[in-house]
CSV table of C-alpha atoms in Angstrom, one decimal:
chain,number,residue,atom,x,y,z
A,868,MET,CA,-9.0,-81.1,84.2
A,869,LEU,CA,-8.1,-84.2,82.1
A,870,ASN,CA,-4.8,-86.0,82.5
A,871,PRO,CA,-2.7,-85.1,79.4
A,872,SER,CA,-1.0,-88.5,79.3
A,873,PRO,CA,-3.9,-90.5,77.9
A,874,LEU,CA,-4.7,-87.6,75.5
A,875,VAL,CA,-1.2,-88.0,74.0
A,876,ASP,CA,-2.0,-91.7,73.5
A,877,ALA,CA,-5.4,-90.9,71.9
A,878,ILE,CA,-3.7,-88.6,69.4
A,879,VAL,CA,-1.1,-91.2,68.5
A,880,SER,CA,-3.9,-93.8,68.0
A,881,ALA,CA,-5.8,-91.4,65.7
A,882,LEU,CA,-2.7,-90.6,63.7
A,883,ARG,CA,-1.8,-94.3,63.3
A,884,ALA,CA,-5.3,-94.9,62.0
A,885,ILE,CA,-4.8,-92.5,59.0
A,886,PRO,CA,-3.8,-95.0,56.3
A,887,ASP,CA,-1.5,-92.8,54.2
A,888,LEU,CA,0.1,-91.2,57.2
A,889,ALA,CA,0.8,-94.6,58.8
A,890,ALA,CA,2.2,-96.0,55.5
A,891,ALA,CA,4.6,-93.0,55.3
A,892,MET,CA,5.9,-93.8,58.8
A,893,ILE,CA,6.4,-97.5,58.3
A,894,VAL,CA,9.9,-99.1,58.3
A,895,ILE,CA,10.9,-102.8,58.0
A,896,ASP,CA,13.0,-104.1,60.9
A,897,GLY,CA,15.7,-106.7,60.6
A,898,SER,CA,13.2,-109.6,61.0
A,899,GLY,CA,11.0,-108.3,58.2
A,900,ALA,CA,8.3,-106.9,60.5
A,901,GLN,CA,6.7,-103.6,59.8
A,902,ILE,CA,7.0,-100.9,62.5
A,903,CYS,CA,4.9,-97.7,62.5
A,904,ARG,CA,7.0,-94.9,63.9
A,905,ILE,CA,4.2,-92.7,65.2
A,906,THR,CA,4.8,-92.6,69.0
A,907,GLY,CA,4.0,-90.5,72.0
A,908,PHE,CA,6.4,-88.9,74.4
A,909,HIS,CA,5.6,-89.0,78.1
A,910,TYR,CA,7.6,-87.0,80.6
A,911,ARG,CA,9.5,-89.1,83.1
A,912,LEU,CA,12.2,-88.2,85.6
A,913,GLY,CA,15.7,-88.8,84.5
A,914,ALA,CA,18.2,-87.7,81.9
A,915,GLU,CA,17.1,-90.4,79.5
A,916,HIS,CA,13.6,-88.9,79.3
A,917,ARG,CA,14.2,-85.5,77.9
A,918,LEU,CA,12.0,-84.2,75.1
A,919,ALA,CA,14.9,-82.4,73.3
A,920,GLU,CA,16.9,-85.7,73.2
A,921,ALA,CA,13.9,-87.7,72.0
A,922,ILE,CA,13.4,-85.2,69.2
A,923,TYR,CA,17.0,-85.2,68.3
A,924,LYS,CA,17.1,-89.1,68.2
A,925,MET,CA,14.0,-89.3,65.9
A,926,PRO,CA,14.8,-91.5,63.0
A,927,ALA,CA,13.5,-90.8,59.5
A,928,PRO,CA,10.6,-91.4,59.0
A,929,SER,CA,8.9,-90.8,62.3
A,930,MET,CA,6.4,-88.7,64.2
A,931,LEU,CA,6.5,-87.9,67.9
A,932,VAL,CA,3.5,-86.5,69.8
A,933,ALA,CA,4.2,-84.6,73.1
A,934,TRP,CA,2.0,-82.6,75.4
A,935,ASP,CA,3.2,-79.0,75.4
A,936,GLY,CA,1.1,-77.5,78.2
A,937,THR,CA,-2.4,-76.5,79.3
A,938,GLN,CA,-3.8,-73.1,79.4
A,939,GLY,CA,-6.9,-71.6,80.8
A,940,GLY,CA,-9.6,-71.5,78.1
A,941,ASN,CA,-12.6,-69.9,79.7
A,942,PHE,CA,-13.2,-67.8,76.6
A,943,ASP,CA,-16.7,-69.0,75.7
A,944,GLY,CA,-18.1,-69.7,79.2
A,945,GLN,CA,-17.8,-73.5,78.6
A,946,THR,CA,-14.2,-74.3,77.8
A,947,MET,CA,-12.2,-74.4,81.1
A,948,TRP,CA,-8.9,-75.7,79.6
A,949,LYS,CA,-7.1,-75.8,76.3
A,950,HIS,CA,-4.5,-78.6,75.9
A,951,ARG,CA,-1.6,-78.0,73.5
A,952,PHE,CA,0.2,-80.9,71.8
A,953,ASN,CA,3.1,-80.8,69.4
A,954,VAL,CA,3.6,-83.3,66.6
A,955,TYR,CA,7.3,-83.4,65.6
A,956,PHE,CA,7.9,-85.1,62.3
A,957,ARG,CA,10.7,-86.2,60.0
A,958,MET,CA,10.0,-87.4,56.5
A,959,GLY,CA,11.6,-90.5,55.1
A,960,ASN,CA,14.6,-90.5,52.9
A,961,ALA,CA,13.4,-89.5,49.5
A,962,ALA,CA,16.5,-90.8,47.6
A,963,GLY,CA,15.5,-93.2,44.9
A,964,LEU,CA,11.8,-92.6,45.3
A,965,ALA,CA,9.8,-91.5,42.2
A,966,ASP,CA,7.2,-89.7,44.3
A,967,PRO,CA,8.5,-89.0,47.8
A,968,ILE,CA,6.1,-88.0,50.6
A,969,GLY,CA,7.4,-84.6,51.7
A,970,TYR,CA,6.7,-82.4,54.7
A,971,GLU,CA,3.9,-80.5,53.0
A,972,ASP,CA,2.2,-83.8,52.0
A,973,LEU,CA,2.6,-85.3,55.5
A,974,TRP,CA,1.0,-82.2,57.1
A,975,TRP,CA,-1.8,-82.2,54.6
A,976,ILE,CA,-2.5,-85.9,55.1
A,977,LEU,CA,-2.5,-85.4,58.9
A,978,CYS,CA,-5.0,-82.5,58.8
A,979,ASN,CA,-7.3,-83.7,56.0
A,980,GLN,CA,-7.5,-87.5,55.6
A,981,PRO,CA,-9.9,-89.2,58.1
A,982,PRO,CA,-8.7,-92.1,60.2
A,983,THR,CA,-10.0,-95.6,59.3
A,984,GLY,CA,-13.6,-95.9,60.5
A,985,SER,CA,-14.2,-92.2,60.8
A,986,PRO,CA,-16.3,-90.1,58.5
A,987,VAL,CA,-14.3,-86.9,59.4
A,988,ASN,CA,-10.7,-85.9,59.6
A,989,ILE,CA,-8.8,-85.5,62.9
A,990,ARG,CA,-9.6,-81.8,63.1
A,991,TYR,CA,-13.3,-82.6,63.5
A,992,MET,CA,-13.0,-85.7,65.7
A,993,GLN,CA,-13.7,-85.9,69.4
A,994,LEU,CA,-10.4,-87.6,70.2
A,995,TYR,CA,-11.2,-88.4,73.8
A,996,SER,CA,-14.2,-88.1,76.1
A,997,GLY,CA,-14.5,-84.6,77.5
A,998,LEU,CA,-12.6,-83.0,74.6
A,999,ASP,CA,-14.1,-80.8,72.0
A,1000,ILE,CA,-13.0,-80.6,68.4
A,1001,MET,CA,-9.5,-79.0,68.1
A,1002,ASP,CA,-8.8,-75.4,67.2
A,1003,THR,CA,-7.3,-74.8,63.8
A,1004,PRO,CA,-3.9,-76.6,63.8
A,1005,SER,CA,-0.6,-74.9,62.8
A,1006,VAL,CA,2.8,-76.1,61.6
A,1007,ALA,CA,6.3,-74.5,61.6
A,1008,HIS,CA,9.7,-75.3,60.1
A,1009,ALA,CA,12.6,-76.1,62.4
A,1010,LEU,CA,16.2,-77.2,62.1
A,1011,ASP,CA,17.7,-79.8,64.3
A,1012,GLU,CA,21.2,-79.7,65.8
A,1013,ASP,CA,22.6,-81.1,62.5
A,1014,LEU,CA,20.8,-78.4,60.5
A,1015,GLN,CA,18.4,-81.0,59.1
A,1016,ASP,CA,14.9,-80.0,58.3
A,1017,ARG,CA,12.1,-81.1,60.5
A,1018,PHE,CA,8.7,-79.7,61.2
A,1019,VAL,CA,6.5,-79.3,64.3
A,1020,GLY,CA,2.7,-79.2,64.2
A,1021,SER,CA,0.7,-77.7,67.0
A,1022,LEU,CA,-2.7,-79.0,68.0
A,1023,VAL,CA,-4.8,-77.1,70.6
A,1024,ILE,CA,-7.7,-79.1,71.9
A,1025,PRO,CA,-10.3,-77.5,74.2
A,1026,GLU,CA,-11.7,-79.4,77.1
A,1027,LEU,CA,-15.4,-79.2,77.7
A,1028,GLY,CA,-16.3,-78.2,81.3
A,1029,ASP,CA,-14.0,-79.0,84.2
A,1030,ASN,CA,-13.4,-82.7,84.2
A,1031,ASP,CA,-11.6,-84.2,87.2
A,1032,VAL,CA,-10.5,-87.5,85.7
């Protein structure tokens, strides 16, 4: 079975390489530098490393990729594992924008626009050695603690064989 931590990083890299998605997640910091707010969450011990808190503290705009578990996947005789990742996202403030990028648009861009240098979109990419192309992704609406809209997408990616790295 593959280690999920580098898989999270591979998904983050692929998402950052989608030009329109990265552009929608860019903010300018105090020094004038552009920061792309597409990040990965890695579970660590301690109260400061809780997924629920990281989701709650997500600024707008931003995306957070987190591993959500691995299940057995021996459905076709070849797939031993299926890794599930969630992509939490908040759109930017649309006030004053003539054509804001909404949640529907962000999800469509994520699923359908290819990363720079790739002829196919993320759904048809082999994101990491030992992984197959992902199952059909899904997305759902959620409310945060302040009753603000956010969405969470789910990516399930089969692992080919039984890798031990």
